[in-house]
PDB file of C-alpha atoms in Angstrom:
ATOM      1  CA  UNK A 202       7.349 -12.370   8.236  1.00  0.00           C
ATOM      2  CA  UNK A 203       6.604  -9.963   5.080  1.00  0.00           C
ATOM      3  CA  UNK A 204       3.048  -9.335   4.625  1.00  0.00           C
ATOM      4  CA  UNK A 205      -0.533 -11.066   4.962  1.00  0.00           C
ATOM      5  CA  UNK A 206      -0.272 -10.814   0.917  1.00  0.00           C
ATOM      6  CA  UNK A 207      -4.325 -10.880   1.246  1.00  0.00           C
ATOM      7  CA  UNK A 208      -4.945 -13.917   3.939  1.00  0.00           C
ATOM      8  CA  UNK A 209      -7.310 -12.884   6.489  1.00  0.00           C
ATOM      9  CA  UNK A 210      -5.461 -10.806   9.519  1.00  0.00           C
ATOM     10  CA  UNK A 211      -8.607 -10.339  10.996  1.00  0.00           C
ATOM     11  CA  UNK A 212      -9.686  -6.269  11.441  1.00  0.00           C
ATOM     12  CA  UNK A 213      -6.985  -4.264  11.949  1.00  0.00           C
ATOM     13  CA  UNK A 214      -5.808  -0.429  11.619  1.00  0.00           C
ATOM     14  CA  UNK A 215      -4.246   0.894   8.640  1.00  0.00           C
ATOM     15  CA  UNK A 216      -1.877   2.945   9.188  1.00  0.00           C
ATOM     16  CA  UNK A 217       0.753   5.225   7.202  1.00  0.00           C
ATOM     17  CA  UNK A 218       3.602   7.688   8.697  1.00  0.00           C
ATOM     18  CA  UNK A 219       4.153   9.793   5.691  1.00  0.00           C
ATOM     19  CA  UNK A 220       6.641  12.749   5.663  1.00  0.00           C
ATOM     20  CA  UNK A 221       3.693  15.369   7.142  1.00  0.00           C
ATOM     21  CA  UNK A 222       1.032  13.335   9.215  1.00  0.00           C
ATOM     22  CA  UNK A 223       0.602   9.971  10.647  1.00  0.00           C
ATOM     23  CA  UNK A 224      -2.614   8.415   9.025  1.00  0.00           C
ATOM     24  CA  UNK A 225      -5.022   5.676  10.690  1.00  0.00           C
ATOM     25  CA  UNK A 226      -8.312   3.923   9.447  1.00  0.00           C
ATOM     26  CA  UNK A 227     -10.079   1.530  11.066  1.00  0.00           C
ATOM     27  CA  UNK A 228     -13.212  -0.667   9.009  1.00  0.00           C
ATOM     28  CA  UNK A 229     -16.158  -2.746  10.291  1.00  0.00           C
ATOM     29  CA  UNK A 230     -18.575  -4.815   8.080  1.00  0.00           C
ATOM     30  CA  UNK A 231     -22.288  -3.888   8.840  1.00  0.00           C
ATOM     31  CA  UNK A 232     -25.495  -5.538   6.702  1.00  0.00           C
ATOM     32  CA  UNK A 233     -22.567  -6.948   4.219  1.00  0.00           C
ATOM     33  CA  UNK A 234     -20.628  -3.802   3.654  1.00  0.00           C
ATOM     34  CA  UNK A 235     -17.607  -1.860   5.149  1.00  0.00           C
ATOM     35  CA  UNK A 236     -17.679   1.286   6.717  1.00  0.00           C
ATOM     36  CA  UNK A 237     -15.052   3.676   8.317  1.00  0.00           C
ATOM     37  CA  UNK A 238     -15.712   3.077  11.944  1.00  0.00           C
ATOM     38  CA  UNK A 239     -12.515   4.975  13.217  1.00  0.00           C
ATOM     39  CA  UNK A 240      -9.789   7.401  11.328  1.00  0.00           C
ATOM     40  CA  UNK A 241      -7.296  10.410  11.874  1.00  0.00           C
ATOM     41  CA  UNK A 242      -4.660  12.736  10.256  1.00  0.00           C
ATOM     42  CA  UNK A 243      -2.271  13.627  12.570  1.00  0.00           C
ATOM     43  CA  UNK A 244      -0.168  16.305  11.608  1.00  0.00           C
ATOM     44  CA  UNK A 245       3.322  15.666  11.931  1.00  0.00           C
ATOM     45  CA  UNK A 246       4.696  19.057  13.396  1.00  0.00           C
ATOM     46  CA  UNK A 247       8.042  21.011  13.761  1.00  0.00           C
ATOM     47  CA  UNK A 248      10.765  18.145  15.043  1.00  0.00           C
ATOM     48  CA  UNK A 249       8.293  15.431  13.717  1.00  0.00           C
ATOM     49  CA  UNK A 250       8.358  16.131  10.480  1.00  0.00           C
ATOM     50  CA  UNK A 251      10.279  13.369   8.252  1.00  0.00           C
ATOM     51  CA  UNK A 252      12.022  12.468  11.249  1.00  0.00           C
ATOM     52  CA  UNK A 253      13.627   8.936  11.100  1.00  0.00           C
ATOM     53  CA  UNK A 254      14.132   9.153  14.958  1.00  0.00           C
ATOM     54  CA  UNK A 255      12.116   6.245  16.502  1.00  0.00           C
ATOM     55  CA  UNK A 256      10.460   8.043  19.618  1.00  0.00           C
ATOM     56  CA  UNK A 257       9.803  11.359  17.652  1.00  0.00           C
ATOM     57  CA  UNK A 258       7.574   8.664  15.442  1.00  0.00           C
ATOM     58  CA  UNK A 259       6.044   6.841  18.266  1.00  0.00           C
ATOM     59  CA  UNK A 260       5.303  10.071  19.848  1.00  0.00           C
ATOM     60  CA  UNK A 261       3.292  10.775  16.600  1.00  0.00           C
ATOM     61  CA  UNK A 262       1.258   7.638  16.824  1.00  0.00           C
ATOM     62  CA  UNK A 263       0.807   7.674  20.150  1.00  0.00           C
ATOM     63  CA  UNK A 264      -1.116  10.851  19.406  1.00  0.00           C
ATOM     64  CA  UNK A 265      -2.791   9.630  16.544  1.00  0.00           C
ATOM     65  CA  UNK A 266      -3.854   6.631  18.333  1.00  0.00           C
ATOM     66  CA  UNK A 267      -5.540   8.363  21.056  1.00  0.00           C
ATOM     67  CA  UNK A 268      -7.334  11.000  18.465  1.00  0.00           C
ATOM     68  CA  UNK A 269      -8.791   7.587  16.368  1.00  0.00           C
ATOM     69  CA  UNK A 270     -10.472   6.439  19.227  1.00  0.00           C
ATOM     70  CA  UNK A 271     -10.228   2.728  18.480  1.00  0.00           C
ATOM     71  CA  UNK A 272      -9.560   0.370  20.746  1.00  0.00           C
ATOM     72  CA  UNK A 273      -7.861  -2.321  18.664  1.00  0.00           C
ATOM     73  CA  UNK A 274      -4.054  -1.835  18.924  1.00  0.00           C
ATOM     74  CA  UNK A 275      -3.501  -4.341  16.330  1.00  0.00           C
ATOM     75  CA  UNK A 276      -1.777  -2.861  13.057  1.00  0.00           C
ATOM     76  CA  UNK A 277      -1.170  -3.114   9.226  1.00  0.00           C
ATOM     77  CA  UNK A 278       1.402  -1.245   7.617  1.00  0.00           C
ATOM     78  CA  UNK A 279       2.547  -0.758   4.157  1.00  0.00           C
ATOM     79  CA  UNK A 280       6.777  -0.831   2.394  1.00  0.00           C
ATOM     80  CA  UNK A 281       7.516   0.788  -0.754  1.00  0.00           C
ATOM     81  CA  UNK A 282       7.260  -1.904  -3.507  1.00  0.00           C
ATOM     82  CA  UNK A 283      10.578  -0.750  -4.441  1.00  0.00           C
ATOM     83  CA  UNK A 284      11.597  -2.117  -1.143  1.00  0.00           C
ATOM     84  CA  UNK A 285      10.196  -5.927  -1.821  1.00  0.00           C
ATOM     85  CA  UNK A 286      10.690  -7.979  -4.842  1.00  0.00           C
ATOM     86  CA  UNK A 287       7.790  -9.784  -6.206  1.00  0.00           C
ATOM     87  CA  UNK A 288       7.298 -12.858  -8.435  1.00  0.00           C
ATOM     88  CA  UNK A 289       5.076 -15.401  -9.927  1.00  0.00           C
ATOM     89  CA  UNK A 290       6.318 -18.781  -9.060  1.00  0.00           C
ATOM     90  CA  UNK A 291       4.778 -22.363  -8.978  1.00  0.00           C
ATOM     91  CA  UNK A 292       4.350 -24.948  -6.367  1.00  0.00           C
ATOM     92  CA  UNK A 293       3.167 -28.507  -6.709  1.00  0.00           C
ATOM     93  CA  UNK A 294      -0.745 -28.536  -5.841  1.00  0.00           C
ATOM     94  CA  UNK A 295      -0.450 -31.941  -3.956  1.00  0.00           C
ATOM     95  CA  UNK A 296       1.772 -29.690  -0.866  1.00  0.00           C
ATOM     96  CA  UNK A 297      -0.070 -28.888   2.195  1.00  0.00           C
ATOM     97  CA  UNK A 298      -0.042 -25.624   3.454  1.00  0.00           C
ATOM     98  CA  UNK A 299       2.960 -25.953   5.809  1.00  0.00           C
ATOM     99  CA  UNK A 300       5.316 -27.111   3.237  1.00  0.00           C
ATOM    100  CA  UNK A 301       4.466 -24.778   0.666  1.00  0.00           C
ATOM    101  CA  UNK A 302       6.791 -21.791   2.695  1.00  0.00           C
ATOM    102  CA  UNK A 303       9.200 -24.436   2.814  1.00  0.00           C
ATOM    103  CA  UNK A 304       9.353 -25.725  -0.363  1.00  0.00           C
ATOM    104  CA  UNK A 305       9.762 -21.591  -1.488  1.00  0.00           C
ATOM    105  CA  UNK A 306      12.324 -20.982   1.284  1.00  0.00           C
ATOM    106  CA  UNK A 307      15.016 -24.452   0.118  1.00  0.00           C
ATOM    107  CA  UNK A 308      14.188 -22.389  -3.822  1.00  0.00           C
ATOM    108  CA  UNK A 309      14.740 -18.789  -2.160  1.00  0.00           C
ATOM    109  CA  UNK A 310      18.608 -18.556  -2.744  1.00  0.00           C
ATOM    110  CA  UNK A 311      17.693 -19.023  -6.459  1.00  0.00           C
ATOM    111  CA  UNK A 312      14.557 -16.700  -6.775  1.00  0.00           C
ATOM    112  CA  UNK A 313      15.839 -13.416  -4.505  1.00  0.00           C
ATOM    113  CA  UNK A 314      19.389 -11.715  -3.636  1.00  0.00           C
ATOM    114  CA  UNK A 315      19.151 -11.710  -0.303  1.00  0.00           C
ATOM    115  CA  UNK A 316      20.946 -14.066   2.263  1.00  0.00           C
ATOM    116  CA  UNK A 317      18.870 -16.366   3.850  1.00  0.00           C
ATOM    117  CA  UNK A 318      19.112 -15.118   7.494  1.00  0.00           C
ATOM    118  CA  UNK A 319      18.467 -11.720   6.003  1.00  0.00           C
ATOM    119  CA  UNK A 320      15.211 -13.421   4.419  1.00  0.00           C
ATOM    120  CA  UNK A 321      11.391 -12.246   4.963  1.00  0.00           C
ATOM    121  CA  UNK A 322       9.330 -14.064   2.627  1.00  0.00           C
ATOM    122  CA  UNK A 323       5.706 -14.396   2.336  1.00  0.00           C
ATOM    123  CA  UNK A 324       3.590 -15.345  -0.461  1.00  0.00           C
ATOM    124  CA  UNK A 325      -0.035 -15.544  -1.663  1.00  0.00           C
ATOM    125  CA  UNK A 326      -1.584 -18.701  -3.879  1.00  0.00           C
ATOM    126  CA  UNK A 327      -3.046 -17.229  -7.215  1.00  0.00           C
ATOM    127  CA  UNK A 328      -4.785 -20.401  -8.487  1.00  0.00           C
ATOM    128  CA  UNK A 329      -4.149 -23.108 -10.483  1.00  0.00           C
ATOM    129  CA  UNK A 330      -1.850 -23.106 -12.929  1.00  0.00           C
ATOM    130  CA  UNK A 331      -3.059 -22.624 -16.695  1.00  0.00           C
ATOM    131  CA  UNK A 332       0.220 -24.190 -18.272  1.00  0.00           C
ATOM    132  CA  UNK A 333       0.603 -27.161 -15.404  1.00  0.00           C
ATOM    133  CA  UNK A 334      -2.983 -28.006 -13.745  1.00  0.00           C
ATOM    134  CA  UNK A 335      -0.765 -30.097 -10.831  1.00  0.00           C
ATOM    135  CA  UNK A 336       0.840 -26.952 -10.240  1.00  0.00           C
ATOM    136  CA  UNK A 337      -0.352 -23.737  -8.112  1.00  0.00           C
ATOM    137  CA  UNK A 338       0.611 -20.233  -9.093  1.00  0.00           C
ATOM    138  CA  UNK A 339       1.945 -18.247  -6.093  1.00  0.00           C
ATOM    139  CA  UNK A 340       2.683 -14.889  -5.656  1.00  0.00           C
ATOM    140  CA  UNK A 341       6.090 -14.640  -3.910  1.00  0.00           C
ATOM    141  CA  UNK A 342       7.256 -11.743  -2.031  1.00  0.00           C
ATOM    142  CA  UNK A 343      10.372 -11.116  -0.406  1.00  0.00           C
ATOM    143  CA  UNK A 344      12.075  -8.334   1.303  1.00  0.00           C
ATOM    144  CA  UNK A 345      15.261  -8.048   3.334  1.00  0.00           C
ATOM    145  CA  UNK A 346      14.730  -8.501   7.296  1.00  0.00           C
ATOM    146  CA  UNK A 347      17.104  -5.615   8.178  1.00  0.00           C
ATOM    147  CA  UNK A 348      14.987  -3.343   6.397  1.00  0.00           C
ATOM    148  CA  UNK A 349      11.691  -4.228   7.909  1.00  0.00           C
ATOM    149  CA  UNK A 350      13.169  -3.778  11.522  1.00  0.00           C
ATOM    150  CA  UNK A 351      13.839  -0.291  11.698  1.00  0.00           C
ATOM    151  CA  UNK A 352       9.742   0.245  10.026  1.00  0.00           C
ATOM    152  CA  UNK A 353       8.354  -1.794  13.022  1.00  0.00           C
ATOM    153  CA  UNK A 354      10.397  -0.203  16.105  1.00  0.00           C
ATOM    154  CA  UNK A 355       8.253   2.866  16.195  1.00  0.00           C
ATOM    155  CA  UNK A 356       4.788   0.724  16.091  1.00  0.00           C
ATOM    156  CA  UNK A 357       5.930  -1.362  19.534  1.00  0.00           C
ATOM    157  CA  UNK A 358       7.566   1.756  21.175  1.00  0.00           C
ATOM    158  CA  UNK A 359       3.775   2.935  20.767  1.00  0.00           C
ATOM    159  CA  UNK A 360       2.173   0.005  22.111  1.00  0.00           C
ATOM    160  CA  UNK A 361       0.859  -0.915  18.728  1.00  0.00           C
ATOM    161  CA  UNK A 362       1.139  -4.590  17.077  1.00  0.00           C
ATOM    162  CA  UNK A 363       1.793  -4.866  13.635  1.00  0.00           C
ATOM    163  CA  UNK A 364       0.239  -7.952  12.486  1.00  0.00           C
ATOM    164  CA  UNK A 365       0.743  -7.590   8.539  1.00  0.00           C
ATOM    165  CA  UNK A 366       3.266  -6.308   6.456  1.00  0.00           C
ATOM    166  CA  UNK A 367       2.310  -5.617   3.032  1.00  0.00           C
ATOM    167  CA  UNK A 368       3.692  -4.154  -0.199  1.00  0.00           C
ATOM    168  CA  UNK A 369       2.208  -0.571  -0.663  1.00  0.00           C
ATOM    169  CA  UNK A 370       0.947  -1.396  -4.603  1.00  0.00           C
ATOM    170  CA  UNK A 371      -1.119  -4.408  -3.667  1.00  0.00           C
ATOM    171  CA  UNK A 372      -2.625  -2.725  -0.956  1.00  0.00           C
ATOM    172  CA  UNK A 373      -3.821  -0.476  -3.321  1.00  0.00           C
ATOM    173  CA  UNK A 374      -5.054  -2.441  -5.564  1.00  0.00           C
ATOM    174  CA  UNK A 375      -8.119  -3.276  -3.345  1.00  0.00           C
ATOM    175  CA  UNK A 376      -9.112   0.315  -3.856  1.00  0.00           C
ATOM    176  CA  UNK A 377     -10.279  -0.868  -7.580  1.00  0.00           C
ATOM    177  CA  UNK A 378     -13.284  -2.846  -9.470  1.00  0.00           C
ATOM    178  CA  UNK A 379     -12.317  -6.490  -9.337  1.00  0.00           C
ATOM    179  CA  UNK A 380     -12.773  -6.369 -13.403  1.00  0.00           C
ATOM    180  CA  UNK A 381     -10.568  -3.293 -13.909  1.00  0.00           C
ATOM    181  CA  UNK A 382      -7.708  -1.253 -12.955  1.00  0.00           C
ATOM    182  CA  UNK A 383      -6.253   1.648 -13.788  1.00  0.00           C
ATOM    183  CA  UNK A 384      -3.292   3.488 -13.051  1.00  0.00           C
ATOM    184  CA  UNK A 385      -3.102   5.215  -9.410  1.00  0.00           C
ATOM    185  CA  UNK A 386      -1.258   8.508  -8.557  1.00  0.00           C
ATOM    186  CA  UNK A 387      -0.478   8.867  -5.044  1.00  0.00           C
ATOM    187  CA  UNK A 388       0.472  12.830  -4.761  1.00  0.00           C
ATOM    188  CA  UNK A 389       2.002  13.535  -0.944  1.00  0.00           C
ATOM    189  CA  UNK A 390       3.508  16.629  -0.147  1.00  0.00           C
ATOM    190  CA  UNK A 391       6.963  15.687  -0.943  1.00  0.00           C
ATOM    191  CA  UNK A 392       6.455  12.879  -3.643  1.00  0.00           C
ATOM    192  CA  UNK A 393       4.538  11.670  -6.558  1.00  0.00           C
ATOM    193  CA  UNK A 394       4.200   7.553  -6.713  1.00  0.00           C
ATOM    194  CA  UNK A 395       2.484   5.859  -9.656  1.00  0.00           C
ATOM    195  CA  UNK A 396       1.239   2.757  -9.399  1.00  0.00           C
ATOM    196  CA  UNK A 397      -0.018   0.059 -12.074  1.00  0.00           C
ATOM    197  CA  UNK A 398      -1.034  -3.692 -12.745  1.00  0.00           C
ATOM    198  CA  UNK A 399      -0.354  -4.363 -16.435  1.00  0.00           C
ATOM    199  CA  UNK A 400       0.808  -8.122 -15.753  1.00  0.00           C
ATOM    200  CA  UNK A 401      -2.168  -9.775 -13.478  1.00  0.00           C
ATOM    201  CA  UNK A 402      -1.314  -9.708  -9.855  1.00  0.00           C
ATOM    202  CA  UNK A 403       2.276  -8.289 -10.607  1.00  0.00           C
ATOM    203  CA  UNK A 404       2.604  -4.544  -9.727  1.00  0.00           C
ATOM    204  CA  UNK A 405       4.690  -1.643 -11.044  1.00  0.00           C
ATOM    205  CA  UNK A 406       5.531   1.411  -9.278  1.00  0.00           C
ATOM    206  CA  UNK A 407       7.687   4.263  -9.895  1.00  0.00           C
ATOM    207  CA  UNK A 408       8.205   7.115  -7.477  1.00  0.00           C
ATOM    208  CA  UNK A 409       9.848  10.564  -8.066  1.00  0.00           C
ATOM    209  CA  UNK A 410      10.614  12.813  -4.654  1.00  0.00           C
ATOM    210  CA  UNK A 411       9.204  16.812  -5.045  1.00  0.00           C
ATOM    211  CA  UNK A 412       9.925  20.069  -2.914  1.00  0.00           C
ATOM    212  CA  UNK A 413       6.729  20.893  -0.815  1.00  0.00           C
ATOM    213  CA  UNK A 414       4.451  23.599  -1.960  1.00  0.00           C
ATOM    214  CA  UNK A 415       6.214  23.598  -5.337  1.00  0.00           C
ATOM    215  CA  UNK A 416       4.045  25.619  -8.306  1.00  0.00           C
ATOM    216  CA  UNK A 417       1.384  23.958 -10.809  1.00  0.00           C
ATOM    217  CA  UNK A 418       4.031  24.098 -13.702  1.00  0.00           C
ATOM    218  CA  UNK A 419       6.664  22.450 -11.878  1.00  0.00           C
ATOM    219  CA  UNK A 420       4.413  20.016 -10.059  1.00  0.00           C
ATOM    220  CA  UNK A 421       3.256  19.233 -14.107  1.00  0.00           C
ATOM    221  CA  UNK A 422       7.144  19.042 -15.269  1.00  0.00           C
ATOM    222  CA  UNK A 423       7.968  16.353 -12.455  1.00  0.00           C
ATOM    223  CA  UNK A 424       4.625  14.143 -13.352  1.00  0.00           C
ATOM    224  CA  UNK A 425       5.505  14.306 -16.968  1.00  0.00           C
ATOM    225  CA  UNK A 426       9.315  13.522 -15.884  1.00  0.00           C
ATOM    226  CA  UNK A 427       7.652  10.774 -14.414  1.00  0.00           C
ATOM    227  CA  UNK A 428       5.610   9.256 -17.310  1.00  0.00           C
ATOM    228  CA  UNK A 429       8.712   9.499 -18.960  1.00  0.00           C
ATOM    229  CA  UNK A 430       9.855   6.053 -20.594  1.00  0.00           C
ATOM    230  CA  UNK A 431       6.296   4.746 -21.704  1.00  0.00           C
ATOM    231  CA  UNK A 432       4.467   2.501 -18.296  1.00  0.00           C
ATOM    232  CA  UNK A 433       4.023  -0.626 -19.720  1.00  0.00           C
ATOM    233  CA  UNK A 434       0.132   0.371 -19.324  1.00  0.00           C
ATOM    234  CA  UNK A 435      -3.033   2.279 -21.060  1.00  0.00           C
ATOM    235  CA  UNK A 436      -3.030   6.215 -19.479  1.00  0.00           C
ATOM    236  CA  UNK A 437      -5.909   7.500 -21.966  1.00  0.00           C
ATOM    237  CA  UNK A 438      -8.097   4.925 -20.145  1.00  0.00           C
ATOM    238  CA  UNK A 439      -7.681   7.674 -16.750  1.00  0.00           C
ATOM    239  CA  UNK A 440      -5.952   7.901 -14.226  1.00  0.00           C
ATOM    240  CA  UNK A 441      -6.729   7.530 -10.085  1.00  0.00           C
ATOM    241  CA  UNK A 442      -5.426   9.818  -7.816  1.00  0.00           C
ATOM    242  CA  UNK A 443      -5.253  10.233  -4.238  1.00  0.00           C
ATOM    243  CA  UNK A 444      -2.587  10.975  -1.534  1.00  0.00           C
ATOM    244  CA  UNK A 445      -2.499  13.578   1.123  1.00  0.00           C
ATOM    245  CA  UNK A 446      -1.823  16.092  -1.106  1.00  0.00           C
ATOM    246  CA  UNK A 447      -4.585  15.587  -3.959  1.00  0.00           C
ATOM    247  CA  UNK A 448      -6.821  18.270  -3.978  1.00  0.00           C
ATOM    248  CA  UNK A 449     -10.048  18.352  -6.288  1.00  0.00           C
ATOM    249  CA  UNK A 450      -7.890  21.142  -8.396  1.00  0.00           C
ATOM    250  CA  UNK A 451      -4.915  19.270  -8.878  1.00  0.00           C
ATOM    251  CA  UNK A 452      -7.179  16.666  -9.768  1.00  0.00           C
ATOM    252  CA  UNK A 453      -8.978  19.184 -12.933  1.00  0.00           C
ATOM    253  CA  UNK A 454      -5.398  20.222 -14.047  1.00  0.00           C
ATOM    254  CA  UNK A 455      -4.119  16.668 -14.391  1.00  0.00           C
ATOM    255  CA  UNK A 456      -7.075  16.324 -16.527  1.00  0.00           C
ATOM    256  CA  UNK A 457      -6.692  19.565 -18.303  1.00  0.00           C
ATOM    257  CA  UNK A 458      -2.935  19.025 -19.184  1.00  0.00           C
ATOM    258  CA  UNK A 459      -2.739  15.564 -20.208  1.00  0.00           C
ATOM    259  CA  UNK A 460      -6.133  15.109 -21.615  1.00  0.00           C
ATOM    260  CA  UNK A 461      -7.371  11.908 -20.034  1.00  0.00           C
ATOM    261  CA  UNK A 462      -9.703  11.265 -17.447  1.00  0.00           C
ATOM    262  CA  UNK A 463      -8.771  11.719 -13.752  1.00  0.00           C
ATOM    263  CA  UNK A 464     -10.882  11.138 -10.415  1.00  0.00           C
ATOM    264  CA  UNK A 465     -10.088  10.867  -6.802  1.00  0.00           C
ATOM    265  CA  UNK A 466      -9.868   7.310  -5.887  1.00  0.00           C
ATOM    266  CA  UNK A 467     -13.421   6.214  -5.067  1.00  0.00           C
ATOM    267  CA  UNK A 468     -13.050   2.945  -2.984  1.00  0.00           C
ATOM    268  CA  UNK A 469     -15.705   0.469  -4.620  1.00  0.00           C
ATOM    269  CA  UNK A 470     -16.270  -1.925  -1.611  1.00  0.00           C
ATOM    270  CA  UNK A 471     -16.224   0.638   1.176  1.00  0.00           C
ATOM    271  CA  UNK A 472     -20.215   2.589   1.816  1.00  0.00           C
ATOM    272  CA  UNK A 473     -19.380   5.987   0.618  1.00  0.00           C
ATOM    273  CA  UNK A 474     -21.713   8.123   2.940  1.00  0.00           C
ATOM    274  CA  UNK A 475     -19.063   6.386   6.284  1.00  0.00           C
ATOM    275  CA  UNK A 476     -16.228   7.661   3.975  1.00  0.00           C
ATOM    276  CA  UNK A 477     -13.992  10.820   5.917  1.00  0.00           C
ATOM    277  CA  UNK A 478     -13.857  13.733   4.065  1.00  0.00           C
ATOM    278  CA  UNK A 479     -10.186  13.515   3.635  1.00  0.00           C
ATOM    279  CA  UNK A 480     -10.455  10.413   1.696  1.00  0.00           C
ATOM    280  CA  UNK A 481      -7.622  10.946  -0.652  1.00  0.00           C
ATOM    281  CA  UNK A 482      -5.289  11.004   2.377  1.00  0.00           C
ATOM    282  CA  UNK A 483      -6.758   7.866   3.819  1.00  0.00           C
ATOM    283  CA  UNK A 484      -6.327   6.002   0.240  1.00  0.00           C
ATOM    284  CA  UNK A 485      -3.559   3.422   1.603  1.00  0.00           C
ATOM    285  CA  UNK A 486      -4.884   3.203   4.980  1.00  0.00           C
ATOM    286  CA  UNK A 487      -8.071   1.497   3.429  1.00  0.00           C
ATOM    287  CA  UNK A 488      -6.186  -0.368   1.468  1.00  0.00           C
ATOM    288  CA  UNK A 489      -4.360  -1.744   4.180  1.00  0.00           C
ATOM    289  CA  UNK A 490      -7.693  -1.925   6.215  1.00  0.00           C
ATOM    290  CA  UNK A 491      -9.668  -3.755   3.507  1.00  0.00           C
ATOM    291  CA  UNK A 492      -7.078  -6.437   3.545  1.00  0.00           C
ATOM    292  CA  UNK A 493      -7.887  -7.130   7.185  1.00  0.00           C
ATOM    293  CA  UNK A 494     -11.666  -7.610   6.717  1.00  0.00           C
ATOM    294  CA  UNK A 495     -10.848 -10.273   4.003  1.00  0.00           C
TER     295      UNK A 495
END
C-alpha cells in the first residue's frame, strides 16, 4: 500500500534517512495544538554514510530510535515524488468506500505504466467534483511495488513499523497556511529539491544532486541551474527553505542574490516554543508527523 495520502494513521514517527543523519519527530496534541514531544539527528558516520546496505541503515535507526526516546515504534516515511506518479481522477460519488480502490485498480492499467502485480496505489478524495456534482475528485497515487520494498527492509530489520507511505511533496505541504503556498527549498548536504503546488493538490518537484561542502558561488550556480526552465509558479512571492543543510546564512544569501523573500520554514500548526532548534532538518519529519495527528 502507497501512502496514508492524509487519512488518519493515528500518531506516528516521522522519520527520514538522508545521505548524513537519520532524522525522527514524534508530535502530540495538547489544549488543541501540536507539539514536538520526541526528536533526534543522528549522524550518519564513516561506513553509514549514503550506504544502501540494509543493516548499516537499521543500525542507524536503531540508534536513532533509542536517542528519541519514544516509545511508539510505529513509522511514517516519505519517497521522492519523482518516484510516484500522481493524478486527479474521478469516481462516481454513489461508491462506498471499499469499491472506490477497486473501481481505480480495474482503471489502473489505463492511468499508470506499471504492471498490475508491480502496482501500489493509494489515493485521497478531494471533494466533489465542480464539472460533474455525481462525481468525486480523487487524488491518485501510484508507485511501483519493487521500489517501495527495498525503502521498508531497513525499518523492520530495526523493529520499526511503517504504517504510511507518503510522497515527500505532499508531506510538505502541511508545513504551509491552508490559504497559501509557496515554493519550498529543501537544501541537504548533497542535494537541493524544490518543491511547489501551482495546480491545487498536484505537486511539482525538481531535484538537482551537489558535492558536500561545495562554496557559496557554486552552491548559487546549481540553484540557479535549477530554476532554470521557468517553475510553472510565482518565486518573487518568496521562497521556504529548510533541509539539514539550511543555515540562517544561506538563508540571507538566497535572499541577497535573487532578490525575493526567503525564511526558514516556520510550521504554522505546530506551537513554536516545543519546536527543536534544528528545525530546518526536522522539516519533512513534521510533515510526515502532522499527517499522523490528522
Amino acid at each position: 500500500m502507497l501512502g496514508r495520502f492524509g487519512r488518519d494513521a493515528g500518531s506516528v514517527l516521522g522519520v527520514e534517512i538522508a545521505s548524513d543523519s537519520v532524522r525522527i519527530l514524534e508530535l502530540q496534541r495538547r489544549r488543541g495544538r501540536h507539539e514536538v514531544a520526541a526528536w533526534v539527528v543522528e549522524p550518519i558516520r564513516g561506513a553509514l554514510r549514503g550506504g544502501g546496505d540494509t543493516e548499516v541503515q537499521a543500525m542507524a535507526l536503531r540508534q536513532a530510535w533509542r536517542r528519541c526516546g519514544s516509545r511508539s515504534r510505529r513509522v511514517a516515511l516519505a519517497v521522492p515524488g519523482s518516484q510516484v506518479i500522481c493524478k486527479v481522477g474521478q469516481l462516481p460519488a454513489a461508491l462506498a468506500e471499499p469499491e472506490r480502490e477497486a473501481h481505480l485498480l480495474a482503471d489502473a492499467e489505463r492511468l499508470f505504466p506499471f504492471p498490475i502485480d508491480d502496482l501500489a496505489l493509494d489515493f485521497q478524495v478531494l471533494g466533489i467534483s465542480q464539472q460533474a456534482p455525481h462525481m468525486l475528485d480523487v487524488l491518485v497515487g501510484a508507485a511501483r511495488q519493487s521500489v517501495l520494498a527495498p525503502l521498508l527492509q531497513p525499518f523492520e530489520a530495526a523493529g520499526l513499523e511503517v504504517v504510511a507511505v507518503e510522497v515527500d511533496s505532499l508531506a510538505l505541504r502541511r508545513l504551509q497556511a491552508t490559504d497559501s503556498c509557496r515554493p519550498l527549498l529543501q537544501v541537504e548536504a548533497a542535494s537541493l529539491t524544490l518543491h511547489g503546488w501551482p495546480d491545487g493538490p498536484l505537486p511539482w518537484r525538481k531535484a538537482q544532486r551537489i558535492e558536500p561542502g561545495v562554496g557559496s558561488a557554486e552552491f548559487l550556480a546549481h540553484l540557479e541551474s535549477l530554476l532554470e526552465g521557468d517553475p510553472p509558479f510565482e518565486m518573487t512571492a518568496g521562497l521556504m527553505v529548510g533541509g539539514g543543510a539550511a543555515t540562517d546564512a544561506c538563508v540571507r544569501s538566497l535572499a541577497r542574490h535573487f532578490g525575493f523573500p526567503c525564511e526558514r520554514v516556520c510550521p504554522q500548526r505546530v506551537h513554536a516554543a516545543s519546536l527543536p532548534d534544528r528545525c530546518g532538518a526536522m522539516v519533512l519529519p513534521l510533515g510526515l508527523a502532522l499527517g499522523g495527528t490528522q
